[in-house]
Tab-separated table of C-alpha atoms in Angstrom:
chain	number	residue	atom	x	y	z
A	753	THR	CA	-7.656	19.580	-3.581
A	754	SER	CA	-10.904	17.810	-2.790
A	755	SER	CA	-11.139	14.172	-1.757
A	756	GLN	CA	-13.995	11.761	-1.160
A	757	PHE	CA	-13.558	8.408	0.561
A	758	TYR	CA	-16.264	5.770	0.943
A	759	THR	CA	-16.083	2.484	2.828
A	760	PHE	CA	-18.843	-0.098	3.192
A	761	ARG	CA	-18.252	-3.216	5.257
A	762	ALA	CA	-20.549	-6.089	6.198
A	763	GLN	CA	-19.388	-9.021	8.272
A	764	THR	CA	-20.680	-11.804	10.468
A	765	GLN	CA	-19.037	-13.683	13.316
A	766	TYR	CA	-19.707	-16.949	15.106
A	767	ALA	CA	-18.021	-17.890	18.394
A	768	HIS	CA	-18.856	-20.915	20.530
A	769	GLU	CA	-17.333	-23.030	23.275
A	770	PHE	CA	-18.341	-26.628	23.886
A	771	GLY	CA	-16.466	-28.778	26.354
A	772	LYS	CA	-12.748	-28.484	25.702
A	773	HIS	CA	-13.271	-26.953	22.278
A	774	ALA	CA	-13.618	-23.311	21.206
A	775	VAL	CA	-14.212	-21.989	17.697
A	776	ASP	CA	-14.345	-18.453	16.332
A	777	VAL	CA	-15.228	-17.819	12.677
A	778	LEU	CA	-15.560	-14.468	10.913
A	779	ALA	CA	-16.498	-13.682	7.299
A	780	GLY	CA	-17.036	-10.351	5.621
A	781	PHE	CA	-17.196	-8.138	2.540
A	782	GLU	CA	-15.731	-4.659	2.040
A	783	TYR	CA	-16.089	-2.016	-0.669
A	784	ARG	CA	-13.931	1.130	-0.840
A	785	GLN	CA	-13.735	4.081	-3.201
A	786	THR	CA	-11.240	6.935	-3.221
A	787	HIS	CA	-11.703	9.982	-5.432
A	788	THR	CA	-9.245	12.887	-5.414
A	789	LYS	CA	-9.424	15.967	-7.641
A	790	THR	CA	-6.635	18.524	-7.695
A	791	ASP	CA	-6.393	21.950	-9.330
A	792	ASP	CA	-2.989	23.584	-8.944
A	793	ASN	CA	-2.433	27.115	-10.198
A	794	LEU	CA	0.914	28.892	-9.830
A	795	LEU	CA	0.581	32.676	-9.691
A	796	TYR	CA	3.433	35.192	-9.364
A	797	GLY	CA	3.050	38.501	-7.591
A	798	TYR	CA	-0.092	37.259	-5.847
A	799	ASN	CA	-1.771	39.581	-3.324
A	800	HIS	CA	-3.823	37.612	-0.823
A	801	GLN	CA	-5.839	40.691	0.179
A	802	THR	CA	-6.946	41.691	-3.310
A	803	GLN	CA	-6.651	38.131	-4.649
A	804	THR	CA	-4.893	39.404	-7.766
A	805	ASN	CA	-1.533	38.614	-9.324
A	806	GLN	CA	0.958	40.179	-11.736
A	807	ASN	CA	1.920	38.423	-14.956
A	808	LEU	CA	5.670	38.635	-15.387
A	809	GLN	CA	6.634	39.345	-18.956
A	810	THR	CA	10.412	38.942	-18.643
A	811	ASP	CA	11.814	36.879	-21.517
A	812	TRP	CA	13.773	34.380	-19.423
A	813	ALA	CA	14.323	32.086	-22.412
A	814	PHE	CA	16.202	34.892	-24.188
A	815	LEU	CA	18.237	35.844	-21.106
A	816	ASN	CA	19.211	32.213	-20.593
A	817	ASN	CA	20.473	31.908	-24.141
A	818	PRO	CA	24.225	31.065	-23.989
A	819	THR	CA	24.909	33.571	-26.761
A	820	VAL	CA	23.550	36.336	-24.542
A	821	GLY	CA	25.266	35.155	-21.382
A	822	VAL	CA	23.579	37.639	-19.077
A	823	LEU	CA	22.429	35.061	-16.537
A	824	GLY	CA	24.331	31.987	-17.671
A	825	SER	CA	23.043	28.896	-19.432
A	826	ASN	CA	22.409	27.024	-16.155
A	827	TYR	CA	20.287	29.718	-14.564
A	828	THR	CA	16.725	28.672	-13.740
A	829	PRO	CA	14.292	31.540	-13.156
A	830	SER	CA	12.313	31.497	-9.939
A	831	GLY	CA	9.228	32.623	-11.774
A	832	ALA	CA	8.632	33.379	-15.403
A	833	LEU	CA	5.392	31.821	-16.511
A	834	THR	CA	2.158	30.827	-14.847
A	835	ASP	CA	1.585	27.125	-14.413
A	836	PHE	CA	-1.651	25.175	-14.101
A	837	ASP	CA	-2.125	21.510	-13.296
A	838	THR	CA	-5.223	19.410	-12.788
A	839	SER	CA	-5.733	15.751	-11.893
A	840	ASP	CA	-8.688	13.466	-11.264
A	841	VAL	CA	-7.890	10.076	-9.688
A	842	LEU	CA	-10.581	7.485	-8.951
A	843	HIS	CA	-9.896	4.024	-7.491
A	844	ARG	CA	-12.309	1.299	-6.424
A	845	TYR	CA	-11.641	-1.781	-4.293
A	846	TYR	CA	-13.838	-4.650	-3.173
A	847	SER	CA	-12.759	-7.556	-1.001
A	848	TYR	CA	-14.101	-10.587	0.787
A	849	TYR	CA	-12.324	-12.272	3.665
A	850	PHE	CA	-12.559	-15.182	6.093
A	851	THR	CA	-10.787	-16.023	9.359
A	852	ALA	CA	-11.111	-19.054	11.627
A	853	ASN	CA	-9.626	-19.990	15.002
A	854	TYR	CA	-9.843	-23.281	16.872
A	855	VAL	CA	-8.578	-23.925	20.423
A	856	TYR	CA	-8.485	-27.277	22.203
A	857	ASN	CA	-8.426	-27.333	26.003
A	858	LYS	CA	-6.653	-23.930	26.098
A	859	LEU	CA	-3.525	-25.774	24.956
A	860	TYR	CA	-3.433	-26.087	21.190
A	861	SER	CA	-4.584	-23.493	18.676
A	862	LEU	CA	-5.027	-23.496	14.922
A	863	PHE	CA	-5.870	-20.463	12.829
A	864	ALA	CA	-6.327	-19.599	9.175
A	865	SER	CA	-7.206	-16.533	7.111
A	866	TYR	CA	-8.215	-16.076	3.480
A	867	ARG	CA	-8.774	-12.834	1.560
A	868	VAL	CA	-9.425	-11.869	-2.058
A	869	ASP	CA	-9.085	-8.259	-3.222
A	870	ASN	CA	-10.181	-6.756	-6.511
A	871	THR	CA	-9.211	-3.293	-7.704
A	872	ASP	CA	-8.802	-1.303	-10.898
A	873	LEU	CA	-5.069	-1.142	-10.126
A	874	PHE	CA	-4.640	-4.749	-11.265
A	875	GLY	CA	-4.057	-5.734	-14.895
A	876	THR	CA	-6.761	-7.026	-17.195
A	877	ASP	CA	-5.186	-10.471	-17.681
A	878	PRO	CA	-7.626	-12.854	-15.874
A	879	LYS	CA	-4.889	-15.066	-14.442
A	880	PHE	CA	-3.511	-12.146	-12.403
A	881	ARG	CA	-6.857	-11.043	-10.959
A	882	ARG	CA	-8.662	-12.362	-7.877
A	883	ARG	CA	-5.519	-13.996	-6.528
A	884	PRO	CA	-6.020	-14.832	-2.841
A	885	LEU	CA	-3.875	-13.833	0.107
A	886	TRP	CA	-3.865	-16.322	2.958
A	887	SER	CA	-2.123	-17.516	6.111
A	888	VAL	CA	-2.134	-20.526	8.444
A	889	GLY	CA	-0.626	-21.057	11.862
A	890	ALA	CA	-0.571	-23.029	15.089
A	891	SER	CA	0.431	-22.423	18.696
A	892	TRP	CA	1.015	-24.424	21.879
A	893	ASN	CA	0.376	-22.931	25.321
A	894	ILE	CA	2.993	-24.919	27.184
A	895	GLN	CA	2.310	-23.272	30.551
A	896	ASN	CA	-1.131	-24.950	30.661
A	897	GLU	CA	0.284	-28.470	30.438
A	898	GLU	CA	0.111	-30.695	33.512
A	899	PHE	CA	3.877	-31.133	33.641
A	900	MET	CA	4.313	-27.344	33.993
A	901	LYS	CA	2.254	-26.956	37.181
A	902	PRO	CA	5.273	-27.328	39.533
A	903	TYR	CA	6.919	-24.347	37.819
A	904	THR	CA	4.785	-21.615	39.354
A	905	TRP	CA	7.242	-18.912	38.303
A	906	VAL	CA	6.311	-19.550	34.661
A	907	ASN	CA	3.315	-17.337	33.879
A	908	ALA	CA	3.252	-17.777	30.110
A	909	LEU	CA	5.135	-19.906	27.621
A	910	LYS	CA	3.811	-20.215	24.096
A	911	LEU	CA	5.403	-21.807	21.045
A	912	ARG	CA	3.972	-20.693	17.697
A	913	ALA	CA	4.563	-21.101	13.982
A	914	SER	CA	2.926	-19.551	10.926
A	915	TYR	CA	3.176	-19.191	7.177
A	916	GLY	CA	1.415	-16.577	5.094
A	917	LEU	CA	1.223	-14.724	1.810
A	918	THR	CA	0.601	-10.966	1.946
A	919	GLY	CA	0.336	-8.394	-0.829
A	920	ASN	CA	1.021	-4.735	-1.495
A	921	ILE	CA	-0.459	-2.403	-4.115
A	922	ASP	CA	1.688	0.331	-5.625
A	923	SER	CA	-0.918	3.044	-6.157
A	924	GLY	CA	1.550	4.895	-8.375
A	925	ALA	CA	1.374	2.132	-10.978
A	926	THR	CA	-1.475	1.523	-13.390
A	927	SER	CA	-2.452	-1.172	-15.848
A	928	TYR	CA	-3.622	1.412	-18.393
A	929	LEU	CA	-1.817	3.775	-20.727
A	930	THR	CA	-1.590	7.174	-19.028
A	931	ALA	CA	-0.345	10.530	-20.274
A	932	SER	CA	0.025	14.086	-19.026
A	933	PHE	CA	-0.539	17.281	-20.966
A	934	GLY	CA	0.955	20.676	-20.314
A	935	THR	CA	2.065	23.945	-21.850
A	936	ASN	CA	5.385	24.527	-23.563
A	937	VAL	CA	7.202	27.225	-21.574
A	938	TYR	CA	8.745	28.718	-24.724
A	939	ASN	CA	5.869	29.007	-27.173
A	940	GLY	CA	2.759	28.260	-25.101
A	941	GLY	CA	1.877	25.222	-27.212
A	942	LEU	CA	0.263	22.052	-25.897
A	943	VAL	CA	2.669	19.203	-25.098
A	944	GLY	CA	1.991	15.641	-23.995
A	945	TYR	CA	4.070	13.178	-21.978
A	946	LEU	CA	3.680	9.411	-21.829
A	947	ASP	CA	3.645	8.567	-18.110
A	948	THR	CA	3.090	4.793	-18.068
A	949	PRO	CA	2.697	2.171	-20.791
A	950	PRO	CA	-0.184	-0.338	-20.525
A	951	ASN	CA	0.522	-3.395	-18.351
A	952	ASP	CA	-2.135	-6.125	-18.412
A	953	GLN	CA	0.005	-8.291	-16.089
A	954	LEU	CA	0.093	-5.828	-13.181
A	955	ARG	CA	-0.551	-7.718	-9.928
A	956	TRP	CA	0.208	-7.922	-6.216
A	957	GLU	CA	3.677	-7.309	-4.904
A	958	LYS	CA	3.722	-10.513	-2.856
A	959	THR	CA	5.601	-11.400	0.336
A	960	GLN	CA	5.864	-14.945	1.676
A	961	THR	CA	6.622	-15.099	5.398
A	962	TRP	CA	7.676	-18.077	7.530
A	963	ASN	CA	7.736	-17.438	11.267
A	964	VAL	CA	8.571	-19.481	14.371
A	965	GLY	CA	8.489	-17.802	17.758
A	966	VAL	CA	8.274	-18.141	21.524
A	967	ASP	CA	6.392	-15.830	23.913
A	968	PHE	CA	7.301	-15.989	27.596
A	969	ALA	CA	6.552	-14.342	30.934
A	970	PHE	CA	8.234	-15.243	34.221
A	971	PHE	CA	8.191	-14.191	37.882
A	972	GLY	CA	4.764	-12.596	37.995
A	973	TYR	CA	5.203	-11.099	34.498
A	974	ARG	CA	8.207	-9.110	35.696
A	975	LEU	CA	10.295	-10.693	32.964
A	976	ASN	CA	8.569	-11.133	29.613
A	977	GLY	CA	9.329	-10.993	25.934
A	978	SER	CA	9.306	-12.778	22.590
A	979	VAL	CA	11.891	-14.458	20.407
A	980	ASP	CA	11.181	-14.850	16.684
A	981	PHE	CA	12.878	-16.470	13.750
A	982	TYR	CA	11.400	-15.512	10.402
A	983	ARG	CA	12.121	-15.434	6.721
A	984	LYS	CA	10.529	-13.124	4.156
A	985	LEU	CA	10.641	-13.594	0.408
A	986	GLY	CA	9.297	-10.913	-1.940
A	987	SER	CA	8.200	-11.511	-5.526
A	988	ASP	CA	6.610	-9.562	-8.390
A	989	LEU	CA	8.118	-6.347	-7.018
A	990	LEU	CA	7.796	-3.150	-9.030
A	991	THR	CA	10.910	-1.104	-9.664
A	992	MET	CA	12.319	1.409	-12.112
A	993	THR	CA	14.364	0.012	-14.980
A	994	ASP	CA	16.068	1.452	-18.042
A	995	LEU	CA	14.778	0.593	-21.492
A	996	ASP	CA	17.033	-0.287	-24.377
A	997	PRO	CA	17.315	3.011	-26.313
A	998	THR	CA	17.738	1.111	-29.583
A	999	THR	CA	14.156	-0.188	-29.394
A	1000	GLY	CA	12.779	3.267	-30.145
């Protein structure tokens, strides 16, 4: 197996504080490519010193024949024929992203993120390509409020809330028709297998997440922790399903 991975990223960031305000903005672009080639050869009787092998000529198909009954019809030989497999998998991804944070007087914070990913794993239907993933949120640093100053044992107390849409790519799926070819173990002929049908509507497996939480630290940070309430909702998930055998 040989693999090549390339990543190129360019980004810019701007951060500035003026008075009671603070802003931090970041934008960037990323390109990735993964290329994996595999050659798998199964050899029986292999000698690692001489780098030679022995071809076994036993007729396992005949011995497994129920009418012969020598080994039984359910017997699977540990090695009868050589096997060779090769694969060449190339994927490309390019993305652009944006994040922004705003803080007022070290009390109130707003943040947002936006990202668009493109890859050959998505379908060719335009309405399912270049769909953005994004999130927004806000937080309140309660310990910095004037009314909290008498409570010196409170070191940190933050209330936060967020909503976002994230995505997952199943690299085992493809929008194109794929097939595998091999050798028939009985007669040595070439055989083909349909692996995946074409799917022009292949898209993100999406997850919507709502989250509300509290972060706290008391008594010189001796007692600290977080409490979260969240809800996740998945959509467009990929799964195995049975086809109606009557459709052919």
